[in-house]
Short mmCIF file of C-alpha atoms and ligand atoms in Angstrom, two decimals:
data_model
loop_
_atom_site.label_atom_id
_atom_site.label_comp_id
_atom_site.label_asym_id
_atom_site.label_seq_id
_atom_site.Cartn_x
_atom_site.Cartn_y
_atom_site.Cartn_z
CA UNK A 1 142.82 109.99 11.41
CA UNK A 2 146.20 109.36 9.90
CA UNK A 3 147.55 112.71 9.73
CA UNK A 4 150.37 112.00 7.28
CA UNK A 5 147.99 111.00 4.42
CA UNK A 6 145.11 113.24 5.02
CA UNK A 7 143.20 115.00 1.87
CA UNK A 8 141.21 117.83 2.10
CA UNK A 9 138.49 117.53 -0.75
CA UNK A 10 136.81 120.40 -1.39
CA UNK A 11 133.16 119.87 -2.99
CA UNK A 12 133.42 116.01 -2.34
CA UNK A 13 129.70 115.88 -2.15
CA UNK A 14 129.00 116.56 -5.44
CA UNK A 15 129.22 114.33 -8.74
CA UNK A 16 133.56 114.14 -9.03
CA UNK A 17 134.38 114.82 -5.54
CA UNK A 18 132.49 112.02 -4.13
CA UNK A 19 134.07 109.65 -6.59
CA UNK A 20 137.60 111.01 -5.62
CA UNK A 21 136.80 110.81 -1.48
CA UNK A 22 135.78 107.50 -2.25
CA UNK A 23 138.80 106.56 -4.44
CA UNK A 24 141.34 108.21 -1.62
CA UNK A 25 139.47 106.05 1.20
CA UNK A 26 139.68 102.96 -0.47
CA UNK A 27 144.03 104.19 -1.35
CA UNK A 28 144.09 104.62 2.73
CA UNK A 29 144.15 108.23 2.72
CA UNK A 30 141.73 109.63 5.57
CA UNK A 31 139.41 112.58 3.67
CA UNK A 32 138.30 115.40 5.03
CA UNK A 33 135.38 116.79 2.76
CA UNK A 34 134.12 120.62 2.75
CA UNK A 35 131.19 121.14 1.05
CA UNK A 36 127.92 123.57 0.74
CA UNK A 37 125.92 121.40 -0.45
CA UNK A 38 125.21 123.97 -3.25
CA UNK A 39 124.50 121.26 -5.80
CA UNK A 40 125.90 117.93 -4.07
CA UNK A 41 124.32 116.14 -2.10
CA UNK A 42 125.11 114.32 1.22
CA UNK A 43 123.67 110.36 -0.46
CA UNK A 44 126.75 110.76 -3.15
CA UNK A 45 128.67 110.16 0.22
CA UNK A 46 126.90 107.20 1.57
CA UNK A 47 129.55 104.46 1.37
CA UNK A 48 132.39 107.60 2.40
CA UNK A 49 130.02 108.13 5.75
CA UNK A 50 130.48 104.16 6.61
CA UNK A 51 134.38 104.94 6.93
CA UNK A 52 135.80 105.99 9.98
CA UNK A 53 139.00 108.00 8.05
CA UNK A 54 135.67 110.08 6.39
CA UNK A 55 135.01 113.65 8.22
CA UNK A 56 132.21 116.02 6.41
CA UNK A 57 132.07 119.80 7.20
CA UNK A 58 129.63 122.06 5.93
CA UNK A 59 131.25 124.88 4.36
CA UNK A 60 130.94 127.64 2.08
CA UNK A 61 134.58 127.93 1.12
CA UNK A 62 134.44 131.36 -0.11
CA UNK A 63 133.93 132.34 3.65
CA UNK A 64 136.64 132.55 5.43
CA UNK A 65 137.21 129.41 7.23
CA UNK A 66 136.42 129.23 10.95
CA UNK A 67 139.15 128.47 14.30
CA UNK A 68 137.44 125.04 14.39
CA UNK A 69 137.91 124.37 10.63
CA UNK A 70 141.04 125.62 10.73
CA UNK A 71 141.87 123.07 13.61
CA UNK A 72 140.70 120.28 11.80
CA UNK A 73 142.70 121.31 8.86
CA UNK A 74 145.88 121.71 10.09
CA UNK A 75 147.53 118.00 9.47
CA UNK A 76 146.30 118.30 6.12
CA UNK A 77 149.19 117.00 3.21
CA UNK A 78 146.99 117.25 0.36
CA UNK A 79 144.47 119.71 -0.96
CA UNK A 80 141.55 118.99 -4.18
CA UNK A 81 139.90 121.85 -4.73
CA UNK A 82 137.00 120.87 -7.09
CA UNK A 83 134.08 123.01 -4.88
CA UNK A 84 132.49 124.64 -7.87
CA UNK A 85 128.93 125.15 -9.21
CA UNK A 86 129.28 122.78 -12.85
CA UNK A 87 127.04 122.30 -15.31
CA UNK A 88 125.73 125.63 -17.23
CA UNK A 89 122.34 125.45 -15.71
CA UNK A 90 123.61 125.47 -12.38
CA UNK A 91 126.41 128.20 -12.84
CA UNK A 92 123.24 130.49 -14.22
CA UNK A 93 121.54 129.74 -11.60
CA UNK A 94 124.44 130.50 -8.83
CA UNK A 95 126.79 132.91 -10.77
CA UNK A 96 128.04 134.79 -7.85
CA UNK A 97 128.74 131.79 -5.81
CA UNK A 98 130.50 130.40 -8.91
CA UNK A 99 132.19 133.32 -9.26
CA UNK A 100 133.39 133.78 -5.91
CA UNK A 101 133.90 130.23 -5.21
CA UNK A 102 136.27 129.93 -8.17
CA UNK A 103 138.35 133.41 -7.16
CA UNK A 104 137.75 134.15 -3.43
CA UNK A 105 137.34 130.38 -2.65
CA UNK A 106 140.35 129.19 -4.11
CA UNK A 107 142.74 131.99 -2.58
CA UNK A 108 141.22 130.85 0.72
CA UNK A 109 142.19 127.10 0.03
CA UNK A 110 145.65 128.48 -1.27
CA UNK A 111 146.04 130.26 1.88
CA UNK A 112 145.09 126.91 3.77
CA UNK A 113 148.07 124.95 1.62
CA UNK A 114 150.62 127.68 2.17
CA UNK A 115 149.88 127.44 6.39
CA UNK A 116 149.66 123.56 6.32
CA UNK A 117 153.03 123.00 3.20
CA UNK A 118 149.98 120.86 1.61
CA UNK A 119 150.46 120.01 -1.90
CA UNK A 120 147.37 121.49 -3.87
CA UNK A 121 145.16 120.91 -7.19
CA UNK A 122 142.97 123.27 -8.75
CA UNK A 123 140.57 121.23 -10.33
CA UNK A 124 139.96 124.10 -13.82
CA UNK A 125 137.81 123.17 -16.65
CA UNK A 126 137.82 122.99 -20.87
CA UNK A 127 135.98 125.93 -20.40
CA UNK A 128 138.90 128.15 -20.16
CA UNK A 129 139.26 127.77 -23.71
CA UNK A 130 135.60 129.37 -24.25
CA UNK A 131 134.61 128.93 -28.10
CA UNK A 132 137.85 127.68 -29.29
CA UNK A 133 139.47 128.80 -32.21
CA UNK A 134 142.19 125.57 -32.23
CA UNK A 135 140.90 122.00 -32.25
CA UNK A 136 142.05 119.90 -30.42
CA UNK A 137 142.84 122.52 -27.63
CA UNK A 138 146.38 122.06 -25.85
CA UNK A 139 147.35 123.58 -22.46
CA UNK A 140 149.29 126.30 -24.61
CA UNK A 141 146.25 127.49 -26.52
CA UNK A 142 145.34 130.63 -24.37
CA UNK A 143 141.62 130.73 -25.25
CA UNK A 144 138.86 132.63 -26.88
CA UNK A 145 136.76 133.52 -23.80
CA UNK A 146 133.42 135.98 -23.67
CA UNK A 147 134.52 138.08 -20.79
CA UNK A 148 131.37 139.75 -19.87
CA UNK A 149 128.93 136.58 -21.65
CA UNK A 150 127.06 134.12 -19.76
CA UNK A 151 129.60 131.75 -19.15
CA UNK A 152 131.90 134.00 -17.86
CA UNK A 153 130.81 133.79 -14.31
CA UNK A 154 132.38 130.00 -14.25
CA UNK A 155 135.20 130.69 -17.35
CA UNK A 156 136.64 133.60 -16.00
CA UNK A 157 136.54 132.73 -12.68
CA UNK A 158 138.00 129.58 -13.33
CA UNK A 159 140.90 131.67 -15.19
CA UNK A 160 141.30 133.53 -11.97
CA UNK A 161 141.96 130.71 -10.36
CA UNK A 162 144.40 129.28 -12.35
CA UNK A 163 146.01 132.46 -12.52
CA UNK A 164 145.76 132.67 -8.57
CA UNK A 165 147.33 129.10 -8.50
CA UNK A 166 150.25 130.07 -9.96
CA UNK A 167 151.04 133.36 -8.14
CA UNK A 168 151.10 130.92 -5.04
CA UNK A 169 153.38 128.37 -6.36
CA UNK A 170 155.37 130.75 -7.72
CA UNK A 171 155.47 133.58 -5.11
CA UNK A 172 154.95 130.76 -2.11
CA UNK A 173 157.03 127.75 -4.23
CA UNK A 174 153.84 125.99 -2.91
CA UNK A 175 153.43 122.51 -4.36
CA UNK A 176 150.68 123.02 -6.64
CA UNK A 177 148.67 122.04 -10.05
CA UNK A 178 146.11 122.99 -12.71
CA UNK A 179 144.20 120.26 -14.30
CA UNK A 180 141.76 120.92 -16.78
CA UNK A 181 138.37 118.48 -16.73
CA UNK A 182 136.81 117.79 -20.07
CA UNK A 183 133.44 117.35 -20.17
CA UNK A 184 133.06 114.21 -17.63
CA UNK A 185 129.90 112.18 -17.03
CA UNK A 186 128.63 108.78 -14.87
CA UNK A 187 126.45 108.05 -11.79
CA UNK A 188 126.07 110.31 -9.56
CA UNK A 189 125.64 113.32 -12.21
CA UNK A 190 121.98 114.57 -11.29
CA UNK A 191 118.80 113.66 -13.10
CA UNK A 192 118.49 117.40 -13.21
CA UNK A 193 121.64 119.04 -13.75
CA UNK A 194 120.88 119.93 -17.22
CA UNK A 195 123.84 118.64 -18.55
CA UNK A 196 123.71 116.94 -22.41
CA UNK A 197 124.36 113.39 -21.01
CA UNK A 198 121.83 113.51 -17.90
CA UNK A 199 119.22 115.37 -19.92
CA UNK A 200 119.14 112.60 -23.30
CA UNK A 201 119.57 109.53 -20.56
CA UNK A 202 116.32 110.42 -18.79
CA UNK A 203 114.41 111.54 -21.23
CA UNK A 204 115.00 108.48 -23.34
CA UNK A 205 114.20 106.32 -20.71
CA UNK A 206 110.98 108.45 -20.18
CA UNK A 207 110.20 108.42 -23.55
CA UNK A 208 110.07 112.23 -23.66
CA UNK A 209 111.46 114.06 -26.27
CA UNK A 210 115.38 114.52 -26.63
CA UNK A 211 116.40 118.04 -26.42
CA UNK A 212 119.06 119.13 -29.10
CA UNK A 213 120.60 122.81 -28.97
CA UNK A 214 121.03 124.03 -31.87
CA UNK A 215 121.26 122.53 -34.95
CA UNK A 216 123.94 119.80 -32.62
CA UNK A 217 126.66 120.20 -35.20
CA UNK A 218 128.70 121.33 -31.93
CA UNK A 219 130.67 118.51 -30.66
CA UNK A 220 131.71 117.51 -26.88
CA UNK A 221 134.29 114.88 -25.98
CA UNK A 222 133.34 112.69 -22.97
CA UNK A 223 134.93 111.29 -20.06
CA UNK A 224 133.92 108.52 -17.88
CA UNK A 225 134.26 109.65 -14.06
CA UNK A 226 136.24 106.94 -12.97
CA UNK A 227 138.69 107.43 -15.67
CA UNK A 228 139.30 110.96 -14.81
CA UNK A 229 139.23 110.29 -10.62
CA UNK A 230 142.28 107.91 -11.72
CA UNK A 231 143.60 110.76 -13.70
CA UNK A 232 143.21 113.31 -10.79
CA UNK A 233 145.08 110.91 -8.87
CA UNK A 234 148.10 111.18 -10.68
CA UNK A 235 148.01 114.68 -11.20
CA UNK A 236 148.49 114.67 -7.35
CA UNK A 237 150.67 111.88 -6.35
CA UNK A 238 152.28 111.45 -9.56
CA UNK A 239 155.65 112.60 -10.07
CA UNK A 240 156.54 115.66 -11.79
CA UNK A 241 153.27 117.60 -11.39
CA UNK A 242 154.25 120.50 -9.69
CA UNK A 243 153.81 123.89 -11.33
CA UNK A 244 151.94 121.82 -14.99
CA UNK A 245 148.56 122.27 -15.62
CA UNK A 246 147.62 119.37 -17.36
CA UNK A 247 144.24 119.03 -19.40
CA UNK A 248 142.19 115.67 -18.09
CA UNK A 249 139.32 113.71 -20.55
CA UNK A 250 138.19 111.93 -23.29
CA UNK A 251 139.11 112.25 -26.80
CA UNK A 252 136.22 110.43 -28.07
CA UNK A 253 134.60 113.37 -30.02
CA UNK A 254 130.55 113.36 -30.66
CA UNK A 255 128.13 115.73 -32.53
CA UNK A 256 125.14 116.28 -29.73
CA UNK A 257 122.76 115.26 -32.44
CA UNK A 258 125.14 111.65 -32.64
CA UNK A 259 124.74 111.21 -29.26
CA UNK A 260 120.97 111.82 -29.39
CA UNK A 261 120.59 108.97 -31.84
CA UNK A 262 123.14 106.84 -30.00
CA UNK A 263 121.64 107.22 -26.53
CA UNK A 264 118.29 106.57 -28.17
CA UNK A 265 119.68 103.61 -29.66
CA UNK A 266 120.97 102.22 -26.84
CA UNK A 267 118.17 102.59 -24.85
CA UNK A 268 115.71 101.52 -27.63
CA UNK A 269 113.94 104.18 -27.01
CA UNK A 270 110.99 105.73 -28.47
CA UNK A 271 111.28 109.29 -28.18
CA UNK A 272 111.61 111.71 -30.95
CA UNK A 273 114.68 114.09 -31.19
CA UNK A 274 113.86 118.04 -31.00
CA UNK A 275 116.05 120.68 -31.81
CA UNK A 276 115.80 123.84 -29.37
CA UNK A 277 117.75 127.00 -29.36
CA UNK A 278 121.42 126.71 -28.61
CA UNK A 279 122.51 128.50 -25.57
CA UNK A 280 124.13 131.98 -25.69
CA UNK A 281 128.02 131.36 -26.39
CA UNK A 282 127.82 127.82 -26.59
CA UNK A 283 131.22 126.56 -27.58
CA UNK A 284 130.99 124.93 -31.04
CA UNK A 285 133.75 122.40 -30.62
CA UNK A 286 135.69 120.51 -27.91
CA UNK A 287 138.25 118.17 -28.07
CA UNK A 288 141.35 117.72 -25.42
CA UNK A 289 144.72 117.04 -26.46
CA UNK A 290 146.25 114.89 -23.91
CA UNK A 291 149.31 114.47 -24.93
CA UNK A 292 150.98 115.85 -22.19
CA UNK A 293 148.92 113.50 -19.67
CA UNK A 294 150.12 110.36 -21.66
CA UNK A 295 153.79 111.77 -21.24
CA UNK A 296 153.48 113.86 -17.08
CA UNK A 297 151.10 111.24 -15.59
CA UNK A 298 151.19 108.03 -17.79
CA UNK A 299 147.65 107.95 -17.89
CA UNK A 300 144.92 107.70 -20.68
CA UNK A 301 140.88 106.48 -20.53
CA UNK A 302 140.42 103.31 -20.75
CA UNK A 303 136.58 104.06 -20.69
CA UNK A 304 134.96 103.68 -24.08
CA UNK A 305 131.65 106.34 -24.29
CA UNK A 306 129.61 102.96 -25.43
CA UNK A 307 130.71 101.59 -22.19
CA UNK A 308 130.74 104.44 -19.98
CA UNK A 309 126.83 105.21 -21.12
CA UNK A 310 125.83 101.71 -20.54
CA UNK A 311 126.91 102.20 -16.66
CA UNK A 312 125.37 105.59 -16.90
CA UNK A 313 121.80 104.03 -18.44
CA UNK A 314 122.29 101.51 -15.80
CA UNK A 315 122.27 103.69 -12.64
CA UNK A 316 119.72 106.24 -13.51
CA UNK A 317 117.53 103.19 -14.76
CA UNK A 318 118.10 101.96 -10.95
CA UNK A 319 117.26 104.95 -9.46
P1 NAD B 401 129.00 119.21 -8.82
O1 NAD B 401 128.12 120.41 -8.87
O2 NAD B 401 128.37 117.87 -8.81
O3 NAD B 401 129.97 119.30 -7.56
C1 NAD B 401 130.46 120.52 -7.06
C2 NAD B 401 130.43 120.46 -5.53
O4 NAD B 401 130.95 121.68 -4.99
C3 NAD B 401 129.01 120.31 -4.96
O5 NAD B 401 128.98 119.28 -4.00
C4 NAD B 401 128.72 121.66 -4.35
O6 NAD B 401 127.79 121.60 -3.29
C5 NAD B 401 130.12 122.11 -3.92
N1 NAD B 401 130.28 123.55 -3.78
C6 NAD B 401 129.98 124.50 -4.70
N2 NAD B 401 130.28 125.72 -4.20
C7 NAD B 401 130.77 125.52 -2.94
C8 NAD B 401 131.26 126.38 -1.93
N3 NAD B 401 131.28 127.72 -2.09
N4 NAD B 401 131.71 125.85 -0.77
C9 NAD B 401 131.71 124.51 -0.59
N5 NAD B 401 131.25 123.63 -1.52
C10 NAD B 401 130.80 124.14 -2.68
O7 NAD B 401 130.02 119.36 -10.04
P2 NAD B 401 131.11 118.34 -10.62
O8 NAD B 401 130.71 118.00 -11.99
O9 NAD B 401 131.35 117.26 -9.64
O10 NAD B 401 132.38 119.30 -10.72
C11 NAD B 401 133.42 119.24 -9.77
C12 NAD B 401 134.55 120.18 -10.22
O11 NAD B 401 135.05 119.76 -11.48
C13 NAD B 401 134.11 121.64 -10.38
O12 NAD B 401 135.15 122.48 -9.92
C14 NAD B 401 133.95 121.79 -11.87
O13 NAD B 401 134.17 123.11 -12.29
C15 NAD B 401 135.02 120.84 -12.39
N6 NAD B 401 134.69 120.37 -13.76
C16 NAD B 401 133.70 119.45 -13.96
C17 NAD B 401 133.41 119.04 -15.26
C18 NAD B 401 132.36 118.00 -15.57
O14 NAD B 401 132.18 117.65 -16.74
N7 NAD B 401 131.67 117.43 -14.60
C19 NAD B 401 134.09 119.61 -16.34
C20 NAD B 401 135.04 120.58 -16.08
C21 NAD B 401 135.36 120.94 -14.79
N1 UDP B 402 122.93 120.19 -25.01
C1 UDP B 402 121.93 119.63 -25.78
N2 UDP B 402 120.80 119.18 -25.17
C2 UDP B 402 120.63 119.23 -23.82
C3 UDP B 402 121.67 119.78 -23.02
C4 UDP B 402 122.80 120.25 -23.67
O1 UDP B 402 122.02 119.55 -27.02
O2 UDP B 402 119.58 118.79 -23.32
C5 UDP B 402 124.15 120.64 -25.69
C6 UDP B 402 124.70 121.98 -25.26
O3 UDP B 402 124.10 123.03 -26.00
C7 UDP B 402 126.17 121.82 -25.54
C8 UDP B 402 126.44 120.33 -25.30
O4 UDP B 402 125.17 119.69 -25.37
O5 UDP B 402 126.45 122.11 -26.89
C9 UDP B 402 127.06 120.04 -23.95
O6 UDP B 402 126.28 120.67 -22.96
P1 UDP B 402 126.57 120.50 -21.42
O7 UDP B 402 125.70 121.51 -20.71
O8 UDP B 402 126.44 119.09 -21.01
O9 UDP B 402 128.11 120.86 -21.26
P2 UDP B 402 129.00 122.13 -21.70
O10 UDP B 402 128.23 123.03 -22.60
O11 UDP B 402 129.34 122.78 -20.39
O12 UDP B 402 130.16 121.53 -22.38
#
């Protein structure tokens, strides 16, 4: 391995990580990838496997690590911590592992940075901001958060670690950074995840009925993965990161019931649209303002949401 530009990638099996160990292999970083396997799975990893600067270990990260882990880990320079239970049916399915992996998990990957001098990113989440009251959110909106809700086993923990993040690179001057991911999307997300994007795809290609919650007035802004790996990228190796947190995605803003119809028009499918209940505390609105990426990491999408679903239609229609 070459030690000097080594990444350790925390949940690299799943749908993000396994874009970013593949992004940092093909940049000539070697990647060393701890995962669970919680909700990722080892096939998003297929072309990392083929490369000899690719190591797996399975680990649950809110464990402490083991002497052989922490051998492995010790010419580490940079650290992604992304290992995280993601979409709501998944968090309410694991919400003490999401808890712990987002409080307990990322001390123990803090601790790892501070031993090694590795420069770290937390990867945090729009979620943060709960049900926000300000539209577009900035990073200095502070959030309107349901501490004891549904959500709150992923929001608050996620808040933990952010605030965890900073005692380190505060207390510790370690190297370190907050970005938070707006609702992202592409292959690799899975059939079942129960996200918006995976759910409408595959049943319009089914010809099932589309599920909206609610009466899908709420909007979501959406990412396309590569456009936020690139994005992650710079948070890290950019200039000027340390200490910002830094919100990451998509402006493009759509009503769920929009996206219904346009998913279902881009598929020319015929399934009908149904309306189910919305989920406890679903946040009504979401929209990042990323200014501050545009002026801390030069970067912006470049990933249109008509483009970005065609891709997605594409792979789960070749699965
Ligand atoms: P994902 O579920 O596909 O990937 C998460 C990965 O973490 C999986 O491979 C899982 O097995 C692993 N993992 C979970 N707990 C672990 C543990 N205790 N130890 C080791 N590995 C563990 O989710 P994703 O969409 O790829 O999300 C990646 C990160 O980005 C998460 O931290 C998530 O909170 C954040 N994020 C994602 C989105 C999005 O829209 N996808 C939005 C905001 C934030
Ligand atoms: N949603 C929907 N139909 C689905 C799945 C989700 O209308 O089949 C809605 C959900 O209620 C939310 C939005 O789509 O308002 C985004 O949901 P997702 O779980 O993808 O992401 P998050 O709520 O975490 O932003």
């Amino acid at each position: 391995m070459n030690d000097e530009k080594t990444c350790l990638v925390t949940g690299g099996a799943g749908f993000i990580g396994s874009h970013l160990c593949d992004k940092l292999l093909g940049a000539g970083y070697s990647v060393i990838c701890v995962d669970n396997l919680v909700t990722g799975r080892k096939e998003n990893l297929s072309d990392a496997f083929d490369n000899s600067q690719f190591i797996f270990l399975d680990h649950d990260v809110s464990e402490p690590l083991n002497r052989e882990t922490i051998k492995q880990l010790n010419n580490v320079s940079y650290i992604f911590h992304l290992a995280s239970p993601a979409s709501v049916v998944d968090y309410q399915k694991y919400p003490e592992e999401t808890a712990l992996v987002n409080s307990i998990g990322t001390r123990n990957l803090l601790e790892v940075a501070q031993e090694t001098g590795a420069k770290f990113l937390f990867a945090s989440t729009s979620e943060v901001y709960g049900d926000p009251k300000e539209h577009p959110q900035k990073e200095t909106y502070w959030g309107n958060v349901n501490p004891v809700g549904i959500r709150a086993c992923y929001d608050e923990s996620k808040r933990f670690g952010e605030m965890m993040t900073m005692v380190y690179q505060r207390k510790y001057k370690l190297d370190a950074r907050i970005i938070r991911i707006f609702n992202t999307y592409g292959p690799r997300m899975r059939s079942d995840d129960g996200r918006v994007i995976s759910n409408l795809v595959n049943q319009a290609i089914k010809g099932e009925h589309m599920t909206v919650y609610g009466d899908g007035t709420q909007t979501r802004s959406f990412c396309y993965v590569s456009d936020l790996v690139d994005g992650i990228m710079q948070a890290m190796f950019g200039e000027k990161t340390n200490g910002e947190v830094i919100n990451l995605g998509n402006p493009e803003e759509y009503r769920m019931v929009d996206l219904a119809l346009k998913i279902k028009e881009m598929i020319k499918s015929a399934s009908e649209i149904i309306f189910k209940e919305l989920p406890t505390d679903d946040p009504h609105e979401r929209q990042p303002d990323i200014a501050k990426a545009k002026t801390v990491l030069a970067w912006e999408p470049n990933v249109s949401v008509t483009d970005g679903l065609s891709k997605t239609i594409a792979y789960y229609r070749s699965l």
